[in-house]
Amino acid sequence: MGCMMSFSVDLESAKRFVSEEELKQFKVKAEEALKSLESKNGLGSDFLGWHDYPLSYDKEEFERIKKAALTIQRTSEVLVVIGIGGSYLGAKAAIDALSPYFENDGVEVIFAGNSISSSYLTQLKDYLWDKDFSVNVISKSGTTTEPAIAFRFILDILKKKYMKEELKEHIFLTTDKEKGALREIGLKNGYEMFTVPQDMGGRYSVFSAVGLLPIASKGYDIDKLLLGAKDAYKAFLGNNNSYAMEYAIYRNALLSKNFDIEILESYEPCLQFVSEWWKQLFGESEGKEGKGIYPASCIFTTDLHSMGQYVQEGRRNLFETVINVKVPKQDLDIPFDKDNTDGLNYIASKSIDYVNKTAMEATSKAHFDGGVPQIRINIEEIDEYNLGYLFYFFMKSCAISGYVLGVNPFNQPGVEAYKVNMFKMLGKPGYEK
Ligand code: PA5
């Protein structure tokens, strides 16, 4: 399977903002972090299932995922993926990145249960009513409120549309293999079930059935996705000088110089949800105990016309990490116009991607001159392989970075606070006091 890969991380700009001495200190910490991570004796080490998953994944379940994806493609115009947080962001990121902007070939994948918007659910019900559709409910705990509410409504429509036996070809549950309400529903009704590994938090689960079933159902190559992850796993394993280490070292070094907001930027709009996935990964892994780098995101050049002013001249606590896609999916040349009323002939015959890349270089220089350090991540192209590599790079780097910061990058105790208040206010049994 030939895959184009020329992954690299460019730190030239960031280097100017931290001294060699400072970098050395963080390198030592990162080496300790890598050791703890790989010998599984650091904080949260019972949640390291993701680390060697690109090799150790359940091969039998992997084949079932492919089969279920074919069933969905055969029976359905639409797949509704119900899940929130780590239970949907990876799949959404990959599908958006890989899909064409306009045509919608194959199964349409719609996400639900990631908000409690009454308008969204009402409109979704109406949209689905006259369509053949399937549902993949994804919840590790099997009890999360947002997806549970959405599933009630979707199940109700499915039951009205299909006979009991037919239903089994339309309902797929991805959850814990031992516990939770979703698992009980599956067992009681004989729906096909897939596993969210117990030793894997949601934000680290994109390579499990959580990400793979929706991605395969949309028709994308999950073998290639896992191959990218596997190659990244091998490149970073036991390697004190890997790109994953460098990214973790520079993030922490920049934080020590009060750069406490990181903006993930890309010049390709289809990567917007890669940024959303990344925000959860780093925000939930590092934002605890009063620590962390606040993860933000921009799509350029779009947001240069809204956030550009702040990045250039606002508070000087920002650094930027740019995902540079070397080869676009398509490119086209700017045509010559003999009247030249719009004054664009100076770039006639140049390609749009050349102009986009020039905008990237011009922005980097302007932001550097304005005091914004930059880390640049270069990927060859947007395909399954490169995405798999990129996702794994971020996961490994995030784990190292969290350890360097001195937190447990695998728990999320703060997520419970709003739930407890909401359950009290809604009168959920057990939350009266
Ligand atoms: O990363 C996480 O742990 C969270 O974002 C969860 O994925 C999210 O809260 C959904 O939880 P569950 O999969 O249990 O429904």
Short mmCIF file of C-alpha atoms and ligand atoms in Angstrom, two decimals:
data_model
loop_
_atom_site.label_atom_id
_atom_site.label_comp_id
_atom_site.label_asym_id
_atom_site.label_seq_id
_atom_site.Cartn_x
_atom_site.Cartn_y
_atom_site.Cartn_z
CA MET A 1 0.00 0.00 0.00
CA GLY A 2 1.92 3.08 -1.19
CA CYS A 3 1.29 6.14 0.97
CA MET A 4 2.77 9.59 0.56
CA MET A 5 4.30 10.80 3.77
CA SER A 6 6.63 13.65 4.46
CA PHE A 7 5.51 14.71 7.90
CA SER A 8 7.65 17.32 9.61
CA VAL A 9 7.48 20.01 12.28
CA ASP A 10 9.24 23.31 11.67
CA LEU A 11 10.32 25.18 14.81
CA GLU A 12 12.51 27.91 13.31
CA SER A 13 10.17 30.75 14.32
CA ALA A 14 9.43 29.38 17.81
CA LYS A 15 13.17 28.98 18.48
CA ARG A 16 13.62 32.75 18.51
CA PHE A 17 11.35 33.08 21.55
CA VAL A 18 13.02 30.57 23.89
CA SER A 19 16.65 30.17 24.88
CA GLU A 20 18.72 27.02 24.41
CA GLU A 21 18.94 26.76 28.20
CA GLU A 22 15.15 26.85 28.62
CA LEU A 23 14.68 24.27 25.91
CA LYS A 24 17.19 21.97 27.60
CA GLN A 25 15.19 22.02 30.84
CA PHE A 26 12.01 21.03 29.06
CA LYS A 27 13.83 18.40 27.03
CA VAL A 28 14.91 16.69 30.24
CA LYS A 29 11.32 16.77 31.52
CA ALA A 30 10.00 15.47 28.21
CA GLU A 31 12.44 12.56 28.25
CA GLU A 32 11.18 11.59 31.70
CA ALA A 33 7.60 11.98 30.46
CA LEU A 34 8.23 9.72 27.46
CA LYS A 35 9.76 7.09 29.71
CA SER A 36 6.78 7.18 32.14
CA LEU A 37 4.34 7.05 29.27
CA GLU A 38 5.93 4.11 27.50
CA SER A 39 6.68 2.15 30.64
CA LYS A 40 3.09 2.83 31.76
CA ASN A 41 3.94 4.07 35.23
CA GLY A 42 2.84 7.71 34.97
CA LEU A 43 -0.40 9.41 36.02
CA GLY A 44 -3.51 7.83 34.52
CA SER A 45 -1.57 4.86 33.18
CA ASP A 46 -4.72 2.71 33.20
CA PHE A 47 -5.92 4.85 30.25
CA LEU A 48 -3.11 4.08 27.82
CA GLY A 49 -5.02 1.67 25.59
CA TRP A 50 -4.68 4.13 22.70
CA HIS A 51 -0.88 4.08 22.77
CA ASP A 52 -0.20 0.81 20.96
CA TYR A 53 -3.71 0.45 19.56
CA PRO A 54 -2.56 0.89 15.93
CA LEU A 55 -0.86 -2.51 16.39
CA SER A 56 -2.91 -4.19 19.09
CA TYR A 57 -6.44 -3.37 17.85
CA ASP A 58 -9.06 -6.10 17.83
CA LYS A 59 -8.75 -7.56 14.30
CA GLU A 60 -12.01 -9.47 14.53
CA GLU A 61 -13.95 -6.35 15.47
CA PHE A 62 -12.16 -4.42 12.72
CA GLU A 63 -13.59 -6.84 10.13
CA ARG A 64 -17.07 -6.53 11.72
CA ILE A 65 -16.79 -2.74 11.42
CA LYS A 66 -16.12 -3.09 7.69
CA LYS A 67 -19.09 -5.45 7.32
CA ALA A 68 -21.41 -3.14 9.25
CA ALA A 69 -20.26 -0.23 7.07
CA LEU A 70 -21.23 -2.21 3.96
CA THR A 71 -24.63 -3.01 5.48
CA ILE A 72 -25.20 0.69 6.20
CA GLN A 73 -24.18 1.60 2.65
CA ARG A 74 -26.60 -1.02 1.28
CA THR A 75 -29.62 -0.13 3.41
CA SER A 76 -29.32 3.60 4.05
CA GLU A 77 -29.19 7.02 2.44
CA VAL A 78 -28.26 8.58 5.77
CA LEU A 79 -26.26 7.47 8.80
CA VAL A 80 -27.05 9.37 12.00
CA VAL A 81 -24.04 9.29 14.32
CA ILE A 82 -25.16 10.04 17.87
CA GLY A 83 -22.43 11.02 20.32
CA ILE A 84 -20.78 13.96 22.06
CA GLY A 85 -17.22 15.09 22.83
CA GLY A 86 -14.70 12.34 22.24
CA SER A 87 -17.50 10.11 21.01
CA TYR A 88 -18.00 12.13 17.81
CA LEU A 89 -15.24 14.69 17.20
CA GLY A 90 -12.68 12.28 15.69
CA ALA A 91 -15.15 10.85 13.17
CA LYS A 92 -16.48 14.30 12.30
CA ALA A 93 -12.93 15.63 11.86
CA ALA A 94 -11.92 12.79 9.54
CA ILE A 95 -15.13 12.76 7.49
CA ASP A 96 -15.12 16.55 6.99
CA ALA A 97 -11.43 16.54 6.08
CA LEU A 98 -11.81 13.74 3.53
CA SER A 99 -15.16 14.68 1.99
CA PRO A 100 -15.65 16.89 -1.04
CA TYR A 101 -17.13 20.31 -0.21
CA PHE A 102 -20.23 20.07 -2.39
CA GLU A 103 -21.22 16.69 -3.75
CA ASN A 104 -22.45 14.17 -1.21
CA ASP A 105 -21.67 10.80 -2.71
CA GLY A 106 -22.70 7.69 -0.84
CA VAL A 107 -24.16 7.69 2.62
CA GLU A 108 -24.82 11.11 4.10
CA VAL A 109 -23.39 11.19 7.62
CA ILE A 110 -25.25 13.44 10.05
CA PHE A 111 -24.17 14.02 13.64
CA ALA A 112 -26.67 14.32 16.50
CA GLY A 113 -26.74 14.16 20.28
CA ASN A 114 -23.89 16.69 20.46
CA SER A 115 -26.16 19.46 21.75
CA ILE A 116 -29.57 19.78 23.39
CA SER A 117 -30.96 22.07 20.72
CA SER A 118 -34.71 21.50 20.31
CA SER A 119 -34.64 23.11 16.85
CA TYR A 120 -31.85 20.80 15.66
CA LEU A 121 -33.70 17.68 16.79
CA THR A 122 -37.04 18.81 15.37
CA GLN A 123 -35.50 19.59 11.99
CA LEU A 124 -33.52 16.33 12.02
CA LYS A 125 -36.67 14.30 12.67
CA ASP A 126 -38.43 16.00 9.76
CA TYR A 127 -35.40 15.51 7.52
CA LEU A 128 -35.15 11.80 8.30
CA TRP A 129 -38.79 10.96 8.07
CA ASP A 130 -38.93 10.02 4.37
CA LYS A 131 -35.40 8.63 4.16
CA ASP A 132 -33.86 5.21 4.65
CA PHE A 133 -31.44 5.66 7.48
CA SER A 134 -29.35 3.90 10.13
CA VAL A 135 -28.04 5.03 13.47
CA ASN A 136 -24.70 4.52 15.21
CA VAL A 137 -25.01 5.53 18.86
CA ILE A 138 -21.60 6.05 20.47
CA SER A 139 -21.26 6.45 24.22
CA LYS A 140 -18.56 4.96 26.38
CA SER A 141 -20.53 5.40 29.59
CA GLY A 142 -23.79 4.63 27.83
CA THR A 143 -25.54 7.16 30.05
CA THR A 144 -24.60 10.60 28.69
CA THR A 145 -27.68 12.83 28.59
CA GLU A 146 -27.28 14.52 25.20
CA PRO A 147 -26.91 11.32 23.11
CA ALA A 148 -29.50 9.47 25.22
CA ILE A 149 -32.12 12.13 24.46
CA ALA A 150 -31.31 12.10 20.74
CA PHE A 151 -31.46 8.28 20.60
CA ARG A 152 -34.96 8.25 22.12
CA PHE A 153 -36.25 10.36 19.26
CA ILE A 154 -34.32 8.58 16.52
CA LEU A 155 -35.27 5.14 17.82
CA ASP A 156 -38.90 6.17 17.82
CA ILE A 157 -38.73 7.06 14.10
CA LEU A 158 -36.82 3.88 13.29
CA LYS A 159 -39.43 1.75 15.06
CA LYS A 160 -42.17 3.40 13.03
CA LYS A 161 -40.31 2.87 9.76
CA TYR A 162 -38.96 -0.67 10.09
CA MET A 163 -40.19 -4.07 11.29
CA LYS A 164 -38.54 -5.55 14.40
CA GLU A 165 -36.14 -7.86 12.49
CA GLU A 166 -35.27 -5.14 9.94
CA LEU A 167 -34.36 -2.78 12.77
CA LYS A 168 -31.27 -4.85 13.49
CA GLU A 169 -29.80 -3.81 10.15
CA HIS A 170 -30.25 -0.15 11.08
CA ILE A 171 -29.06 0.14 14.66
CA PHE A 172 -25.40 -0.08 15.70
CA LEU A 173 -24.25 0.65 19.23
CA THR A 174 -20.67 1.52 20.23
CA THR A 175 -20.18 1.33 23.99
CA ASP A 176 -18.42 -0.31 26.92
CA LYS A 177 -18.32 -4.10 26.63
CA GLU A 178 -19.46 -4.71 30.21
CA LYS A 179 -21.65 -1.94 31.50
CA GLY A 180 -24.00 0.97 30.81
CA ALA A 181 -27.59 1.56 29.75
CA LEU A 182 -26.72 1.53 26.04
CA ARG A 183 -25.21 -1.93 26.38
CA GLU A 184 -28.37 -3.13 28.14
CA ILE A 185 -30.52 -1.76 25.31
CA GLY A 186 -28.30 -3.57 22.81
CA LEU A 187 -28.41 -6.88 24.65
CA LYS A 188 -32.16 -6.73 25.20
CA ASN A 189 -32.92 -6.08 21.54
CA GLY A 190 -30.09 -7.92 19.80
CA TYR A 191 -28.59 -4.83 18.16
CA GLU A 192 -25.03 -5.16 16.87
CA MET A 193 -22.50 -3.73 19.29
CA PHE A 194 -18.96 -2.41 19.02
CA THR A 195 -16.52 -1.62 21.79
CA VAL A 196 -15.18 1.55 23.31
CA PRO A 197 -12.07 0.10 24.99
CA GLN A 198 -12.15 0.54 28.76
CA ASP A 199 -8.59 1.81 28.87
CA MET A 200 -9.18 4.64 26.40
CA GLY A 201 -10.73 8.07 27.04
CA GLY A 202 -13.08 9.49 24.40
CA ARG A 203 -10.59 12.03 23.06
CA TYR A 204 -8.05 9.27 22.42
CA SER A 205 -10.54 6.88 20.77
CA VAL A 206 -10.61 7.87 17.10
CA PHE A 207 -8.83 4.67 15.98
CA SER A 208 -11.32 2.42 17.81
CA ALA A 209 -14.84 1.62 16.58
CA VAL A 210 -15.81 5.09 17.88
CA GLY A 211 -14.14 6.70 14.88
CA LEU A 212 -13.83 3.78 12.50
CA LEU A 213 -17.48 2.79 11.97
CA PRO A 214 -18.70 6.26 10.89
CA ILE A 215 -15.55 6.83 8.79
CA ALA A 216 -15.85 3.43 7.04
CA SER A 217 -19.59 3.94 6.51
CA LYS A 218 -18.84 7.13 4.61
CA GLY A 219 -16.62 5.00 2.35
CA TYR A 220 -13.17 6.00 3.59
CA ASP A 221 -10.28 3.59 3.89
CA ILE A 222 -9.80 2.70 7.56
CA ASP A 223 -6.86 0.40 6.74
CA LYS A 224 -4.99 3.44 5.45
CA LEU A 225 -6.01 5.52 8.46
CA LEU A 226 -4.63 2.88 10.83
CA LEU A 227 -1.49 2.47 8.72
CA GLY A 228 -0.78 6.19 9.16
CA ALA A 229 -1.28 5.82 12.91
CA LYS A 230 0.95 2.74 12.99
CA ASP A 231 3.77 4.50 11.15
CA ALA A 232 3.52 7.43 13.57
CA TYR A 233 3.52 5.01 16.53
CA LYS A 234 6.74 3.44 15.23
CA ALA A 235 8.40 6.78 14.46
CA PHE A 236 7.76 8.18 17.96
CA LEU A 237 8.28 5.03 20.07
CA GLY A 238 11.27 5.37 22.40
CA ASN A 239 12.47 8.32 20.36
CA ASN A 240 13.71 11.27 22.42
CA ASN A 241 14.17 13.38 19.30
CA SER A 242 10.87 12.79 17.54
CA TYR A 243 8.52 15.49 16.28
CA ALA A 244 6.03 14.49 18.99
CA MET A 245 8.69 15.25 21.61
CA GLU A 246 9.65 18.55 19.97
CA TYR A 247 6.07 19.78 19.81
CA ALA A 248 5.56 18.92 23.51
CA ILE A 249 8.86 20.59 24.48
CA TYR A 250 8.20 23.82 22.57
CA ARG A 251 4.60 24.14 23.81
CA ASN A 252 5.77 23.94 27.41
CA ALA A 253 8.77 26.21 26.82
CA LEU A 254 6.51 28.82 25.23
CA LEU A 255 4.03 28.50 28.11
CA SER A 256 6.86 29.22 30.56
CA LYS A 257 7.37 32.51 28.68
CA ASN A 258 3.68 33.35 29.23
CA PHE A 259 2.44 32.26 25.81
CA ASP A 260 -0.63 30.58 27.28
CA ILE A 261 -2.97 30.57 24.26
CA GLU A 262 -2.27 28.32 21.27
CA ILE A 263 -4.14 28.87 18.02
CA LEU A 264 -4.26 25.89 15.66
CA GLU A 265 -4.47 27.29 12.16
CA SER A 266 -4.96 25.89 8.73
CA TYR A 267 -5.43 27.32 5.28
CA GLU A 268 -7.85 24.51 4.28
CA PRO A 269 -11.46 24.99 5.48
CA CYS A 270 -12.08 21.21 5.50
CA LEU A 271 -9.71 20.95 8.50
CA GLN A 272 -11.96 23.01 10.77
CA PHE A 273 -13.12 19.96 12.72
CA VAL A 274 -9.59 18.61 13.00
CA SER A 275 -9.10 21.76 15.07
CA GLU A 276 -12.25 21.06 17.09
CA TRP A 277 -10.99 17.52 17.81
CA TRP A 278 -7.54 18.93 18.71
CA LYS A 279 -9.14 21.51 21.03
CA GLN A 280 -10.84 18.78 23.02
CA LEU A 281 -7.69 16.63 23.05
CA PHE A 282 -5.45 19.33 24.47
CA GLY A 283 -8.07 21.31 26.42
CA GLU A 284 -9.43 18.30 28.30
CA SER A 285 -6.01 16.69 28.75
CA GLU A 286 -4.16 19.74 30.08
CA GLY A 287 -6.73 22.19 31.43
CA LYS A 288 -6.80 21.21 35.10
CA GLU A 289 -5.40 22.20 38.49
CA GLY A 290 -5.20 25.83 37.31
CA LYS A 291 -2.79 24.83 34.53
CA GLY A 292 -2.84 24.47 30.75
CA ILE A 293 -2.56 26.25 27.44
CA TYR A 294 -5.92 27.49 26.15
CA PRO A 295 -6.49 25.83 22.74
CA ALA A 296 -8.11 28.06 20.12
CA SER A 297 -8.39 27.74 16.35
CA CYS A 298 -8.64 29.76 13.16
CA ILE A 299 -9.08 28.98 9.49
CA PHE A 300 -7.00 31.31 7.36
CA THR A 301 -7.22 33.33 5.25
CA THR A 302 -10.92 33.45 6.26
CA ASP A 303 -10.27 34.48 9.87
CA LEU A 304 -7.48 36.89 8.99
CA HIS A 305 -10.42 39.15 8.16
CA SER A 306 -11.93 38.73 11.63
CA MET A 307 -9.23 37.57 14.09
CA GLY A 308 -6.19 38.83 12.16
CA GLN A 309 -6.18 42.19 13.96
CA TYR A 310 -6.05 40.52 17.40
CA VAL A 311 -3.39 38.02 16.44
CA GLN A 312 -1.23 40.79 14.96
CA GLU A 313 -1.60 43.40 17.68
CA GLY A 314 -3.60 42.12 20.68
CA ARG A 315 -2.21 40.76 23.98
CA ARG A 316 1.15 39.11 23.34
CA ASN A 317 0.35 35.77 24.96
CA LEU A 318 -0.48 33.88 21.74
CA PHE A 319 1.48 31.36 19.78
CA GLU A 320 0.28 29.66 16.63
CA THR A 321 0.56 26.13 15.29
CA VAL A 322 -0.07 25.94 11.57
CA ILE A 323 -1.05 22.77 9.73
CA ASN A 324 0.47 23.23 6.30
CA VAL A 325 -0.94 20.87 3.66
CA LYS A 326 1.75 20.64 1.01
CA VAL A 327 -0.36 19.34 -1.85
CA PRO A 328 -4.01 20.44 -2.16
CA LYS A 329 -6.70 18.01 -3.32
CA GLN A 330 -7.19 20.12 -6.43
CA ASP A 331 -5.62 23.26 -7.86
CA LEU A 332 -6.41 25.71 -10.64
CA ASP A 333 -4.73 28.64 -12.34
CA ILE A 334 -6.04 32.19 -12.19
CA PRO A 335 -7.16 33.17 -15.72
CA PHE A 336 -5.85 36.19 -17.65
CA ASP A 337 -8.44 38.90 -18.35
CA LYS A 338 -7.66 41.35 -21.14
CA ASP A 339 -9.62 44.20 -19.49
CA ASN A 340 -8.01 43.62 -16.06
CA THR A 341 -10.64 45.86 -14.41
CA ASP A 342 -10.18 43.95 -11.14
CA GLY A 343 -6.41 44.49 -11.37
CA LEU A 344 -5.67 40.79 -10.88
CA ASN A 345 -3.54 40.19 -13.97
CA TYR A 346 -0.38 40.40 -11.86
CA ILE A 347 -1.25 36.94 -10.56
CA ALA A 348 -2.79 35.60 -13.79
CA SER A 349 -1.49 32.10 -14.57
CA LYS A 350 -0.39 31.64 -10.96
CA SER A 351 -2.20 28.79 -9.21
CA ILE A 352 -4.71 29.42 -6.41
CA ASP A 353 -2.66 27.18 -4.12
CA TYR A 354 0.43 29.28 -4.86
CA VAL A 355 -1.52 32.37 -3.75
CA ASN A 356 -2.78 30.52 -0.64
CA LYS A 357 0.76 29.42 0.28
CA THR A 358 2.04 32.96 -0.32
CA ALA A 359 -0.66 34.23 2.05
CA MET A 360 0.59 31.69 4.61
CA GLU A 361 4.21 32.86 4.30
CA ALA A 362 3.19 36.53 4.40
CA THR A 363 1.04 35.91 7.49
CA SER A 364 3.79 33.98 9.26
CA LYS A 365 6.22 36.83 8.71
CA ALA A 366 3.74 39.47 9.82
CA HIS A 367 2.82 37.52 12.97
CA PHE A 368 6.46 36.80 13.76
CA ASP A 369 7.25 40.51 13.41
CA GLY A 370 4.26 41.17 15.67
CA GLY A 371 5.66 38.88 18.40
CA VAL A 372 3.74 35.66 17.74
CA PRO A 373 5.87 32.47 17.80
CA GLN A 374 4.93 29.84 15.24
CA ILE A 375 5.17 26.08 15.07
CA ARG A 376 4.49 24.66 11.62
CA ILE A 377 3.32 21.11 11.03
CA ASN A 378 3.80 20.01 7.42
CA ILE A 379 1.69 17.19 6.04
CA GLU A 380 1.90 15.91 2.48
CA GLU A 381 -1.81 15.88 1.64
CA ILE A 382 -5.22 15.32 3.16
CA ASP A 383 -5.92 11.60 2.88
CA GLU A 384 -6.62 8.78 5.31
CA TYR A 385 -2.95 7.92 5.79
CA ASN A 386 -1.78 11.44 6.56
CA LEU A 387 -4.75 12.06 8.86
CA GLY A 388 -4.01 8.86 10.79
CA TYR A 389 -0.41 10.00 11.19
CA LEU A 390 -1.47 13.50 12.27
CA PHE A 391 -4.06 12.28 14.82
CA TYR A 392 -1.53 9.92 16.39
CA PHE A 393 1.15 12.63 16.42
CA PHE A 394 -1.17 14.94 18.37
CA MET A 395 -2.24 12.19 20.81
CA LYS A 396 1.31 11.13 21.64
CA SER A 397 2.51 14.70 21.91
CA CYS A 398 -0.43 15.66 24.11
CA ALA A 399 0.32 12.83 26.54
CA ILE A 400 4.00 13.86 26.77
CA SER A 401 3.07 17.54 27.06
CA GLY A 402 0.57 16.83 29.87
CA TYR A 403 3.18 14.91 31.84
CA VAL A 404 5.70 17.74 31.35
CA LEU A 405 3.05 20.15 32.64
CA GLY A 406 2.58 17.92 35.68
CA VAL A 407 -1.05 16.87 35.16
CA ASN A 408 -2.85 13.61 34.42
CA PRO A 409 -3.62 13.97 30.69
CA PHE A 410 -6.11 11.11 30.74
CA ASN A 411 -8.82 12.22 33.17
CA GLN A 412 -11.48 14.94 32.94
CA PRO A 413 -12.84 15.53 36.46
CA GLY A 414 -14.06 19.04 35.59
CA VAL A 415 -16.56 17.83 32.99
CA GLU A 416 -18.84 16.53 35.77
CA ALA A 417 -19.50 19.92 37.41
CA TYR A 418 -22.17 21.14 35.00
CA LYS A 419 -23.83 17.73 34.92
CA VAL A 420 -24.34 17.62 38.69
CA ASN A 421 -25.97 21.09 38.65
CA MET A 422 -28.13 20.21 35.65
CA PHE A 423 -29.28 16.90 37.14
CA LYS A 424 -30.21 18.67 40.43
CA MET A 425 -32.16 21.32 38.54
CA LEU A 426 -33.93 18.74 36.36
CA GLY A 427 -34.77 16.58 39.40
CA LYS A 428 -32.86 13.44 38.33
CA PRO A 429 -33.39 10.73 40.97
CA GLY A 430 -30.36 10.57 43.26
CA TYR A 431 -29.46 14.26 42.77
CA GLU A 432 -32.12 15.83 45.04
CA LYS A 433 -29.67 17.06 47.66
O1 PA5 B 1 -13.31 12.61 26.18
C1 PA5 B 1 -14.23 12.36 26.93
O2 PA5 B 1 -14.11 11.53 27.84
C2 PA5 B 1 -15.58 13.06 26.79
O3 PA5 B 1 -15.57 14.04 25.83
C3 PA5 B 1 -16.61 12.01 26.42
O4 PA5 B 1 -16.24 11.42 25.21
C4 PA5 B 1 -17.99 12.63 26.29
O5 PA5 B 1 -18.35 13.27 27.49
C5 PA5 B 1 -19.01 11.57 25.96
O6 PA5 B 1 -19.02 10.57 26.92
P1 PA5 B 1 -19.64 9.15 26.60
O7 PA5 B 1 -18.87 8.56 25.49
O8 PA5 B 1 -19.52 8.38 27.88
O9 PA5 B 1 -21.09 9.39 26.22
#
